[in-house]
XYZ file of C-alpha atoms in Angstrom:
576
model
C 0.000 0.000 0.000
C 2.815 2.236 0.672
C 4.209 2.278 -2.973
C 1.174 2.428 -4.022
C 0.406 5.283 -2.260
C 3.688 7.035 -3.336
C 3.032 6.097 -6.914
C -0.341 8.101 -6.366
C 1.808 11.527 -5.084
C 4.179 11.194 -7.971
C 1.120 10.946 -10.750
C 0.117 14.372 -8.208
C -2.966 12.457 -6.253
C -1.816 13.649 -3.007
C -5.253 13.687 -1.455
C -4.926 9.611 -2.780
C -1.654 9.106 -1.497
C -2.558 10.416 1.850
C -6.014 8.227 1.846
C -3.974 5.022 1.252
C -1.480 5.514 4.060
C -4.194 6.543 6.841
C -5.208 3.065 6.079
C -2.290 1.347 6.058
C -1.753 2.734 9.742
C -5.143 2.127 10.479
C -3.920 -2.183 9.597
C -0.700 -1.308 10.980
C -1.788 -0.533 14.425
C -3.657 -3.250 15.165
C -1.236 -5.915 14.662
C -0.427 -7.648 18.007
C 3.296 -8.401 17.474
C 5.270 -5.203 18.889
C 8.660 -5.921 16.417
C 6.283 -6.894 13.433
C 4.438 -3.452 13.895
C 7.516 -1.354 14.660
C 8.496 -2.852 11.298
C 5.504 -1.397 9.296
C 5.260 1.585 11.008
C 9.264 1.847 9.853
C 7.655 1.031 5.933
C 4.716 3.337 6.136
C 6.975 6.476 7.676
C 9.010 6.258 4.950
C 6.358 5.954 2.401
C 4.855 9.161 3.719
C 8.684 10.766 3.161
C 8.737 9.828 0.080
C 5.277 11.081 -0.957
C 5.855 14.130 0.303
C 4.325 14.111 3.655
C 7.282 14.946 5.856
C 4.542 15.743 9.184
C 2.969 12.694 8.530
C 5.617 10.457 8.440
C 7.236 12.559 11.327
C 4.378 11.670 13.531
C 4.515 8.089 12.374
C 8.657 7.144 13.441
C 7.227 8.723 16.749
C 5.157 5.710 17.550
C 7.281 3.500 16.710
C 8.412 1.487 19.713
C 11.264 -0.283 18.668
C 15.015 1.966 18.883
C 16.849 0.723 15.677
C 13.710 0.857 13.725
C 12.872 3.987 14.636
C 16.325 5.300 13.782
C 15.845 3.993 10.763
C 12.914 5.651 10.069
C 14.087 9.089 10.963
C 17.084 8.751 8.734
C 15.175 8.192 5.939
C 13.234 10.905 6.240
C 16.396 13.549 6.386
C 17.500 12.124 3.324
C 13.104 12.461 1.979
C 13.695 15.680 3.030
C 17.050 16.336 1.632
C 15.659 14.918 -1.756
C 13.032 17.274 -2.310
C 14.955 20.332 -1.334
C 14.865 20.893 2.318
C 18.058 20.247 3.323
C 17.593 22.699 6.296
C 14.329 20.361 7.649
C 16.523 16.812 6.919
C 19.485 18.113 8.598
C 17.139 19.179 11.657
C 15.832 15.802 11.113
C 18.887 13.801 10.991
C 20.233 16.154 14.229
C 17.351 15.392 16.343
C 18.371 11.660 16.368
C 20.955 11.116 18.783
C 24.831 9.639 18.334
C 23.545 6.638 16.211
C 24.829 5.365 13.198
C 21.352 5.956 11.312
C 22.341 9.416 11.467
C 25.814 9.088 10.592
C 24.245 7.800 6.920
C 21.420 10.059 6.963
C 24.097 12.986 7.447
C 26.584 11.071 4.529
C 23.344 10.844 2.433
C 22.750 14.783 2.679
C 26.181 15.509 2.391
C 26.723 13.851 -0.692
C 23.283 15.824 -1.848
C 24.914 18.908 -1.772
C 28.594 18.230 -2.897
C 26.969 16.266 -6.249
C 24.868 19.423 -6.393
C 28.020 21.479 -6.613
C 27.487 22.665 -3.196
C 30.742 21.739 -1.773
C 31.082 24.289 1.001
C 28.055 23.211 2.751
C 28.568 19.502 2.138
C 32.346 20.084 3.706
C 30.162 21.481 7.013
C 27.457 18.405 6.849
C 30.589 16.366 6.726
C 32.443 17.957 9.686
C 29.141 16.787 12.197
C 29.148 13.261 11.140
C 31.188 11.404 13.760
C 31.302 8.103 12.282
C 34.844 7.943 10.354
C 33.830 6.110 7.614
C 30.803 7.983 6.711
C 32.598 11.264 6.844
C 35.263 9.660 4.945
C 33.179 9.107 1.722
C 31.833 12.472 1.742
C 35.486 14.570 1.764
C 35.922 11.686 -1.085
C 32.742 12.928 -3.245
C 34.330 16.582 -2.134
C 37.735 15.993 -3.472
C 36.466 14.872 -6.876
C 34.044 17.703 -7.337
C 37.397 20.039 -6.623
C 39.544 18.142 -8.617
C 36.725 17.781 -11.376
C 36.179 22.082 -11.374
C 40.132 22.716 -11.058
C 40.177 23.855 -7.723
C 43.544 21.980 -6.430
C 44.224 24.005 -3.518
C 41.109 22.541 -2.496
C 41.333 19.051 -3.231
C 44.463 19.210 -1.185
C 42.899 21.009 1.595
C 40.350 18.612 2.078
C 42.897 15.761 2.040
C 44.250 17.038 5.116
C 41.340 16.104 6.551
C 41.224 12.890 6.116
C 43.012 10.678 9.054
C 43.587 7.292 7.672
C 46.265 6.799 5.075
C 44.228 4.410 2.495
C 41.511 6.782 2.277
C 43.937 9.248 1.030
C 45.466 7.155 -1.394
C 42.415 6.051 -2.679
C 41.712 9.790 -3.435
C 45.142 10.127 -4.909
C 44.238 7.245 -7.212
C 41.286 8.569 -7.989
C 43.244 11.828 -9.125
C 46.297 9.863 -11.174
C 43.060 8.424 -13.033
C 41.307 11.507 -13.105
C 44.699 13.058 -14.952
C 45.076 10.061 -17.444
C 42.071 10.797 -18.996
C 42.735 13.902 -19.513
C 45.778 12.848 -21.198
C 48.340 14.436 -18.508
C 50.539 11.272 -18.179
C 52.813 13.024 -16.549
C 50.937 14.595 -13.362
C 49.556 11.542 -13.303
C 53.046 9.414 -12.657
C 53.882 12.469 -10.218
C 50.203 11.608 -8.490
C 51.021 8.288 -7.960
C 54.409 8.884 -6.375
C 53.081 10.228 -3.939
C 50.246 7.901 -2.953
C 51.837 6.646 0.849
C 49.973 3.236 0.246
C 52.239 0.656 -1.442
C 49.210 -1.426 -2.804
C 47.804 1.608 -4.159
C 50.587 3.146 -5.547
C 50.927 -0.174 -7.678
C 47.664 -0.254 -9.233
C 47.992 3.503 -10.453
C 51.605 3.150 -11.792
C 50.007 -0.421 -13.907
C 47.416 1.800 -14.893
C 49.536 4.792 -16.271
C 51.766 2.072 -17.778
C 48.798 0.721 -19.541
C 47.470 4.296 -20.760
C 51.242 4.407 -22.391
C 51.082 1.298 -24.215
C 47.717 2.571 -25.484
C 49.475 5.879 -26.609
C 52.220 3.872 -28.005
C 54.476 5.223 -25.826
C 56.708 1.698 -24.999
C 59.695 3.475 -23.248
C 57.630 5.253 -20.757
C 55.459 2.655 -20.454
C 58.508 0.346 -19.498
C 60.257 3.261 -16.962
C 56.341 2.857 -15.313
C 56.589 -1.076 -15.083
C 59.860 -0.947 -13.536
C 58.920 2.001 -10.909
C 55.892 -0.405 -9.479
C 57.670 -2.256 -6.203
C 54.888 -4.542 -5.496
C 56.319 -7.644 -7.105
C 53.228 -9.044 -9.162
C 51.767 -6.357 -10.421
C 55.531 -4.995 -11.625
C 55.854 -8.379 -13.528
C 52.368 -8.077 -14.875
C 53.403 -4.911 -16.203
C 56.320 -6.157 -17.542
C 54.690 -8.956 -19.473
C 51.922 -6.513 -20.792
C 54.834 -4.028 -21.936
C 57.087 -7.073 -23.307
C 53.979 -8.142 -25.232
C 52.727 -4.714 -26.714
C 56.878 -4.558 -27.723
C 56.670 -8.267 -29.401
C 53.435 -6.552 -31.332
C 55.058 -3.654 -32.304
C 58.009 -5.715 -33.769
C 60.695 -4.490 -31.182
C 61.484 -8.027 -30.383
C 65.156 -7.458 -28.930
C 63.327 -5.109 -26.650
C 60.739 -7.664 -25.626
C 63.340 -9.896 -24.784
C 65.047 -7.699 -22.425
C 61.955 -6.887 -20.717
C 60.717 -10.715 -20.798
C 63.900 -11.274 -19.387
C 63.557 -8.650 -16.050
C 60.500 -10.553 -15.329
C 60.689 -12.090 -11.408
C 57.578 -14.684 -11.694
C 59.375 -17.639 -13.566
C 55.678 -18.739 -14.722
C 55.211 -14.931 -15.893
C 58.577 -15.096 -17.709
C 58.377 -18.878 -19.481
C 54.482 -18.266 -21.106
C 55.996 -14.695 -22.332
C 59.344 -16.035 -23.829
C 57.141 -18.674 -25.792
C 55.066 -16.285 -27.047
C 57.649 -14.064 -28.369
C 59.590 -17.032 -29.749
C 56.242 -17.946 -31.373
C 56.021 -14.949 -33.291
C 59.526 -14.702 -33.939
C 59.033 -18.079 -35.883
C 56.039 -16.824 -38.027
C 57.898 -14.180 -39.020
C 60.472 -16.112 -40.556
C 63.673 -15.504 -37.449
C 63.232 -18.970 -36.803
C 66.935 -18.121 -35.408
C 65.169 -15.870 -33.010
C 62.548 -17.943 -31.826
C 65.671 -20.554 -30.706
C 67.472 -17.869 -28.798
C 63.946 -17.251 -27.040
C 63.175 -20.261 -26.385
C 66.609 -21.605 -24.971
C 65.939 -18.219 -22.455
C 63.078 -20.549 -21.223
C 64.850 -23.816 -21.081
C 67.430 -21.804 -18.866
C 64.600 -20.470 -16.714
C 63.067 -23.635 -16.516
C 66.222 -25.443 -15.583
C 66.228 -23.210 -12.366
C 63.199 -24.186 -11.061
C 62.984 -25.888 -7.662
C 59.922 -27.759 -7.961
C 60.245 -30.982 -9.580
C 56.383 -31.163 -10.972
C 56.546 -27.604 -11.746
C 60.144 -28.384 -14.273
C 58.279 -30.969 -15.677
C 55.298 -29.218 -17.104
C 57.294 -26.349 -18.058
C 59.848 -28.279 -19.851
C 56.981 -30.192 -21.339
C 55.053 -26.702 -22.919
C 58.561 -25.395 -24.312
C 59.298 -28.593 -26.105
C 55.880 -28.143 -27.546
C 56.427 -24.563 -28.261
C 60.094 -25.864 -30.069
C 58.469 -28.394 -32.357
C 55.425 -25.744 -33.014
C 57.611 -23.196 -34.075
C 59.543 -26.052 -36.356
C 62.470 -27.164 -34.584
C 60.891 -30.699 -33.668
C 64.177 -32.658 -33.447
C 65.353 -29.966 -30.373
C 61.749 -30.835 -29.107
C 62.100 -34.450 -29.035
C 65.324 -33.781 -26.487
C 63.396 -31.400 -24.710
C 60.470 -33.682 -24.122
C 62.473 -36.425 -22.901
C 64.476 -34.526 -20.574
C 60.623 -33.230 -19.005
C 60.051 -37.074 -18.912
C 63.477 -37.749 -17.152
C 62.771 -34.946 -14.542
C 58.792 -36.293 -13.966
C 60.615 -39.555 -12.902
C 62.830 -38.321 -10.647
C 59.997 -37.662 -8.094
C 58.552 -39.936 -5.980
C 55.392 -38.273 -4.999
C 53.119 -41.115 -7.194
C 50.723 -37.865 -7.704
C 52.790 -35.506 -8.799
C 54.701 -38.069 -11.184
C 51.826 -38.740 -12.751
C 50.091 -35.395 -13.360
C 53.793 -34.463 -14.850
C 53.823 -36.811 -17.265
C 49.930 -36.441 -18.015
C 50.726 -32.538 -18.989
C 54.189 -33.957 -20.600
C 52.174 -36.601 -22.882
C 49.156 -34.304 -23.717
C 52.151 -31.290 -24.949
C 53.926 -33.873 -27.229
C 49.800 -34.646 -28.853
C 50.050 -30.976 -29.732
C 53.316 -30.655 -31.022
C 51.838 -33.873 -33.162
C 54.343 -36.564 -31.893
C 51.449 -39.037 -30.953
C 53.313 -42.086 -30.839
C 55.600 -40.275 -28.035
C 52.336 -38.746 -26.304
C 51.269 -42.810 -26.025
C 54.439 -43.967 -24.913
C 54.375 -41.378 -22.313
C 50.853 -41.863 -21.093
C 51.387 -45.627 -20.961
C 53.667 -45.397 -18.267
C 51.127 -43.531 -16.165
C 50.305 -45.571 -13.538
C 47.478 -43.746 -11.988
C 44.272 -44.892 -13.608
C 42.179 -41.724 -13.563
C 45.524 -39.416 -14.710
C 46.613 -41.605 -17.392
C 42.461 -42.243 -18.787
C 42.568 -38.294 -18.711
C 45.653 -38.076 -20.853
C 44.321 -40.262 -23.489
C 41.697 -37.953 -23.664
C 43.321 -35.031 -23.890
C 45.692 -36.673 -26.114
C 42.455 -37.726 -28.634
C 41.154 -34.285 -28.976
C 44.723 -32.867 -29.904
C 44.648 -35.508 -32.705
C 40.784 -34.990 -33.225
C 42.311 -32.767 -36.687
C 44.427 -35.284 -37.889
C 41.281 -38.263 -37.886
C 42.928 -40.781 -35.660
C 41.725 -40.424 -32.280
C 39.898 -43.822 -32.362
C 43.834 -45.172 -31.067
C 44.372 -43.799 -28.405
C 41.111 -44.104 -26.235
C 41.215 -47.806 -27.042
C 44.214 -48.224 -25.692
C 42.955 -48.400 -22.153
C 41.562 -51.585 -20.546
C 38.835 -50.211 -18.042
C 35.786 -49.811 -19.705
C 34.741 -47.245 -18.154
C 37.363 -44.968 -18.381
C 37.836 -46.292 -22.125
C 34.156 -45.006 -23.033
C 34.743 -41.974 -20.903
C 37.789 -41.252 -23.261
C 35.677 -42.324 -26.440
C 33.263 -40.166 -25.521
C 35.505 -37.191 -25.518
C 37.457 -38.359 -28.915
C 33.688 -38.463 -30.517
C 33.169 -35.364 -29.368
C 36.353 -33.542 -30.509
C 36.054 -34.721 -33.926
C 32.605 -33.751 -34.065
C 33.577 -30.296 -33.445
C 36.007 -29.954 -35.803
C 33.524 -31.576 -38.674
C 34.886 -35.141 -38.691
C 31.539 -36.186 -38.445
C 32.535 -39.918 -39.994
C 35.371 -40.444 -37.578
C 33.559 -39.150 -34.676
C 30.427 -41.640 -35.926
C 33.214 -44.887 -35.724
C 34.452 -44.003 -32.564
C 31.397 -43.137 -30.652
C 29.946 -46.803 -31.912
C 32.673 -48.200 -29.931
C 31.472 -47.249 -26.661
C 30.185 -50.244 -24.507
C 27.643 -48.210 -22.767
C 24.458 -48.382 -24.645
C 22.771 -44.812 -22.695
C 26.505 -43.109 -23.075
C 26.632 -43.919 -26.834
C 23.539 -42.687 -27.949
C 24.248 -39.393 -25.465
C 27.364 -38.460 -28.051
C 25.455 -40.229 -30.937
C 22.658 -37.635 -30.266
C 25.298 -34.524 -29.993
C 27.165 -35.938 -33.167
C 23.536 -35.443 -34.622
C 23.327 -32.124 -33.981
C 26.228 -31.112 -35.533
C 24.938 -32.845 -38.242
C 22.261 -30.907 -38.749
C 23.467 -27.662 -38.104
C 25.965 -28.287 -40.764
C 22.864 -28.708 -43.047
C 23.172 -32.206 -43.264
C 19.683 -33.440 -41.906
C 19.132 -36.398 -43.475
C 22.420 -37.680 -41.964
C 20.972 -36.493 -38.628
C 18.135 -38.585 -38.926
C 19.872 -41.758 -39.493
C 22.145 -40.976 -36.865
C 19.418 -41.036 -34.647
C 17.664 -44.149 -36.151
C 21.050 -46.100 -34.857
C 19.868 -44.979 -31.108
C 19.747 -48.437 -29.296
C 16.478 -50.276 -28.042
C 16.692 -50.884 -24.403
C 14.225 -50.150 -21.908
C 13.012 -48.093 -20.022
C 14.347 -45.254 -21.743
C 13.710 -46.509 -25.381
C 12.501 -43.738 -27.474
C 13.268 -41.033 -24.898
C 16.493 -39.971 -25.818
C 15.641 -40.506 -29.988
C 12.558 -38.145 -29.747
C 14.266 -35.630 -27.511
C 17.154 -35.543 -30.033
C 14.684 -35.321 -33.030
C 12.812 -32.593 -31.113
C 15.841 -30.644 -30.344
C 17.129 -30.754 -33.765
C 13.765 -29.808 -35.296
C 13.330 -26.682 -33.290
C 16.744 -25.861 -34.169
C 15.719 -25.874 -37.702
C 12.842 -24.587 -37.643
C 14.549 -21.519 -35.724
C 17.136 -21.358 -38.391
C 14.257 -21.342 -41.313
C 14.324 -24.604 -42.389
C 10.754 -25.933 -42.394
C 11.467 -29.047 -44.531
C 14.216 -29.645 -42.213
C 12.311 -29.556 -39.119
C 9.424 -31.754 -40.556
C 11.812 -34.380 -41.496
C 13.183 -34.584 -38.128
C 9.394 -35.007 -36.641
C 8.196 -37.288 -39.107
C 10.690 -39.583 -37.808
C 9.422 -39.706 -34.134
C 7.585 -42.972 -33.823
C 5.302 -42.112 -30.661
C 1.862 -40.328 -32.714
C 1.025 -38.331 -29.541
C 4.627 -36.798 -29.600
C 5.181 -36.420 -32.876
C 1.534 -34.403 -33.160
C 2.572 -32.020 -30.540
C 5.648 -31.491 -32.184
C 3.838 -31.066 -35.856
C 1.542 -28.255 -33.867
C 4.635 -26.454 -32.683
C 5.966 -25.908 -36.194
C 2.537 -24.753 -38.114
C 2.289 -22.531 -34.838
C 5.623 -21.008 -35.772
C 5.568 -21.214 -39.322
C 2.257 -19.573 -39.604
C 3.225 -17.086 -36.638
C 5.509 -15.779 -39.143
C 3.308 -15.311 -41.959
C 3.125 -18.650 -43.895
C 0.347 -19.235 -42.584
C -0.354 -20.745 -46.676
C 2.788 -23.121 -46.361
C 1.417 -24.188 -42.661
C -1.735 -25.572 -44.107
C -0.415 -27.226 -47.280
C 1.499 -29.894 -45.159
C -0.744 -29.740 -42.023
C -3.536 -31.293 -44.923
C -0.953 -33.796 -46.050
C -0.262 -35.501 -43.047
C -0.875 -39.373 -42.479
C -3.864 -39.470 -39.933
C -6.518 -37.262 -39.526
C -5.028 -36.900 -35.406
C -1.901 -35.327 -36.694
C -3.298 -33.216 -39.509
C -5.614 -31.759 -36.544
C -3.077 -30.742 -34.417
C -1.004 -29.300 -37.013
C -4.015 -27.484 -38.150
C -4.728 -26.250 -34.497
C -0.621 -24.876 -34.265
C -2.151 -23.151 -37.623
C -4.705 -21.673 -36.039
C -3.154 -20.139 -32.900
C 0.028 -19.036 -35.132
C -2.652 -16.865 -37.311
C -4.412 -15.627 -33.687
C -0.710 -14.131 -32.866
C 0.054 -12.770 -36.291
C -3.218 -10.878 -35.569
C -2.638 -9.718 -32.653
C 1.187 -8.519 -33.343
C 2.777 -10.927 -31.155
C 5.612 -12.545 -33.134
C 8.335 -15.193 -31.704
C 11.149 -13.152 -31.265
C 14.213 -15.248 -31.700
C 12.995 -19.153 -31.127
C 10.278 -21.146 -31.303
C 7.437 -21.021 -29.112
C 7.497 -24.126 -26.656
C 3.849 -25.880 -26.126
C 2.820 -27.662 -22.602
C-alpha cells in the first residue's frame, strides 16, 4: 500500500496518497506483534517521506516502539527531506536523532546531496558533524572529486588534510592519477602516484599509467612505469603486458630484455614462448631458438620438480610448433626424465599427463602414447588419453588412443571425448566410428545424439536422422532420448528457417502423440511468421486425420498471434 500510495503523489494524487497511508496505519496498528508493527510503522513512515508528507511520516517514526527501527525511520526521512529540497528540515531531522549510526548515513546521504549538487562548502560542514569515520570519509571523497573535477587543487588538497587514515587518502590520490590520465596528462599523473603513501595503491595507479602508455604507443615510458611499481606481481604483470605490446610492435630485442627482467618464472616462461612464437612466423626462426633456450634456462632453475616438468613439457611443444621438432624431441624427454625423478606417485603422474598431452600438440602421438602408458594412476593416465584424442581430433585418428585403455569405463569416458572432438572440428565420420565403440548403450547414444546435432546444423539433416535411427532399443528409456534428439534438432531448424528440415526430423518420431505435438509447434511457428499458406499445405498432407488436426490447431493459434502482433522473437514457441 505504501508504494502504491507514493506512486499516487508522484502521478500528483496527493489527497490519494494520503487516503492510502491513513489506512495502512489504520492495519498497521492493530497488529499484536510489537517488532512486526515497529516494522511497518518503519515502511509506512518512509512511504509518507517519500510522498511528500514529511509531518505525517514525522508523527509516524514517533510511535514507533522499537530503537533501531525507529532510527531507521528518521534517517530516511532527512535524506526524503534532503531529496526534495529541504536540506535545512533533513538536517534538523537527521540532528534530532541522537549519536547513532542511522544518522551518521542520513548525514553522509545529505552531504553527498549537496557536494553532487556542486554545493561543496556546505557539504564540507554536513561532513564535519558526522562522527562516524567512515561515513565522513566518503563524503570529503565525493568533495575531493568535485574540486579536482572544477580545477580547484588548492582545495582538493585542503580537504585531504582532513582525512586521518592513510588508504583513504590514497584512494583519493588514485582517484586523481586516473582523473589526470584521462585527460591525457601522463605526466601529473606518474607524479600523483608517487606520492600515494599506500604501497598497494601506488601499484595499481603506476600499472594503470603504464597501460594508458602502451595505449598511446608510448613503450619506453610505459617500461620506466613497469619498472617504478615495487609490489612484485603487479611490476611483472606490467612487464609482461609491456614485453607483449613490444613483441606486437616488432621491437622483439626489446621484448626480450623486458621478458627477461621478469621475477615470476611462470610470468617469464608463457611470455618467452610467445615471443619465440612470433619470432618463428615471421620467418627468425633463429630468433625464436634464442627465445626459447631463455626458457629452457629459466626452466632449468626451477625448484619444484612437478613444476620443471610441465614447463619443460610446454617449451618442447612450443620448439616443435615453431619447427624445430628434433630440439623438441630432447626437450620432451628430458621433461620425462625430470617427472621420474619424483617420488610423490601424484605428482609423477600429473607431470607426465601434462608432458604426454604437450607432445599430442606438437603432433608426436606415438611419443604422447608412450608417455601416457607409463602412467600408472588410472584416472591421470584415462585423462591423458583424452586429452591426447582431442589434440589428434584434426588429424582423424583419435579412435587409437582411447582404445588403448583396458577399463571400460574410463575407455568409453575417453571415447566419448574423442567423438566429441572430432565432431567439433567436422569429422563427423570419424567421430560416428568411434562413438559406436562405446560399450555403454545410454553413453553412446548421449554423443550419438550430440554428433547429430552437428549434423544438422551443418545442413546435413538427413544424416541427422539416421544418426538417430542407430539410437539403441533398451528399456526403459527406449525412445526417450531418440525423440528428444529429433525434437531438439527440429526446433533448431525450424529456428534457423528450415521448415522441410524440421518436418523431417518429426516425421521420424515414432510415438503419434509426440510427434503431433511437435507437428503443432511448427505450423504454430511457421504460420506465426506469416506462412500461414505453407502451414496448411502440409498440415492437410499428413498421415492421420489426429496429426493433420493438431497441425491445423498450431495453424490456427500461429494466425491468432500474427493478428494480434505478437511474433516469436528469436525461437520457437514451446507448447505444454
Amino acid at each position: 500500500m505504501g508504494q502504491i500510495a507514493i506512486l499516487q503523489a508522484k502521478a500528483g494524487d496527493q489527497a490519494g496518497a494520503k487516503l492510502s497511508l491513513q489506512q495502512a496505519l489504520q492495519i498497521a496498528n492493530t497488529i499484536d506483534d510489537a517488532s512486526g508493527k515497529s516494522a511497518t510503522l518503519r515502511q509506512i513512515a518512509i512511504a509518507q517521506a517519500n510522498a511528500g508528507d514529511v509531518n505525517g511520516a514525522l508523527q509516524t517514526a514517533i510511535n514507533i516502539e522499537d530503537a533501531i527501527q525507529k532510527a531507521v525511520a528518521f534517517g530516511q526521512i532527512a535524506v526524503a527531506e534532503a531529496n526534495a529540497g529541504d536540506i535545512k528540515g533533513a538536517l534538523q531531522t537527521a540532528n534530532n536523532m541522537g549519536n547513532t549510526v542511522e544518522k551518521a548515513l542520513a548525514l553522509q546521504q545529505i552531504a553527498m546531496i549537496h557536494a553532487k549538487g556542486g554545493d561543496l562548502k556546505e557539504a564540507f560542514q554536513t561532513a564535519n558533524t558526522i562522527s562516524y569515520e567512515y561515513q565522513k570519509n566518503s563524503v570529503f571523497h565525493e568533495i575531493a572529486l568535485g574540486q579536482m573535477k572544477a580545477g580547484d587543487m588548492k582545495g582538493f588538497f585542503e580537504t585531504l588534510k582532513n582525512l586521518q587514515s592513510a588508504d583513504e587518502r590514497a584512494r583519493i590520490m588514485f582517484s586523481l592519477a586516473k582523473y589526470q590520465l584521462s585527460k591525457g596528462d601522463v605526466k601529473g599523473a606518474i607524479q600523483t602516484a608517487d606520492s600515494i603513501e599506500v604501497a598497494s595503491q601506488k601499484a595499481v595507479a603506476l600499472l594503470e599509467i603504464a597501460t594508458a602508455q602502451l595505449k598511446l604507443g608510448d613503450l619506453d615510458g610505459a617500461l620506466n612505469t613497469a619498472n617504478s611499481i615495487a609490489n612484485g606481481d603487479r611490476k611483472d604483470f606490467a612487464l609482461r603486458t609491456v614485453a607483449l605490446a613490444q613483441r606486437d610492435a616488432g621491437d622483439l630485442k626489446g621484448a626480450l630484455q623486458s621478458a627477461s627482467t621478469i621475477a615470476d618464472i611462470h610470468q617469464k616462461l608463457i611470455t618467452l614462448q610467445e615471443i619465440a612464437v612470433i619470432q618463428a612466423d615471421a620467418g627468425d626462426q633463429a630468433g625464436a631458438k634464442l627465445s626459447l633456450q631463455q626458457a629452457l634456462g629459466t626452466a632449468n632453475a626451477m625448484k619444484n620438480v612437478y613444476e620443471k616438468a610441465a614447463a619443460l613439457g610446454q617449451i618442447a611443444m612450443t620448439q616443435a610448433n615453431v619447427g624445430d621438432p628434433v630440439g623438441a624431441e630432447s626437450i620432451f624427454q628430458q621433461a620425462i626424465q625430470v617427472a621420474n625423478s619424483t617420488e610423490d606417485p601424484s605428482r609423477k603422474a600429473a607431470a607426465l599427463g601434462q608432458i604426454a598431452v604437450a607432445q599430442a600438440k606438437a603432433g608426436d602421438t606415438k611419443g604422447a602414447l608412450q608417455t601416457a602408458n607409463t602412467i600408472e594412476t588410472a584416472n591421470v593416465k584415462t585423462a591423458a588419453l583424452g586429452l591426447i584424442a582431442t589434440a589428434q581430433a584434426k588429424a582423424k585418428d583419435t579412435l587409437k588412443t582411447p582404445t588403448s585403455t583396458e577399463d571400460t569405463k574410463r575407455k568409453d569416458t575417453a571415447l566419448e571425448q574423442s567423438a566429441l572432438a572430432q565432431a567439433n572440428v567436422g569429422n563427423i565420420k570419424g567421430a560416428l566410428q568411434t562413438a559406436n565403440n562405446i560399450q555403454n548403450a545410454h553413453q553412446r547414444d548421449a554423443v550419438l545424439s550430440q554428433i547429430a546435432a552437428a549434423q544438422a546444423k551443418a545442413g546435413d539433416v538427413t544424416g541427422a536422422v539416421q544418426t538417430v535411427n542407430t539410437f539403441g532399443n533398451y528399456p526403459p528409456f527406449y525412445g526417450s532420448q531418440k525423440f528428444a534428439t529429433l525434437l531438439s534438432i527440429a526446433r533448431e531448424r525450424l529456428y534457423a528457417g528450415d521448415v522441410k528440415g524440421a518436418l523431417q526430423c518429426v516425421n521420424n518420431i515414432s510415438d503419434e502423440y509426440q510427434k503431433a505435438g511437435a507437428l503443432r509447434e511448427i505450423a504454430l511457428f511457421q504460420a506465426n511468421m506469416g506462412d500461414v499458406k505453407g502451414a496448411l499445405t502440409w498440415a492437410h498432407n499428413e498421415s492421420s486425420p489426429y496429426l493433420t488436426s493438431f497441425a491445423l490447431l498450431g495453424a490456427a493459434e500461429g494466425v491468432s498471434r500474427l493478428r494480434d502482433g505478437k511474433k516469436p522473437a528469436n525461437e520457437p514457441p514451446r507448447l505444454p
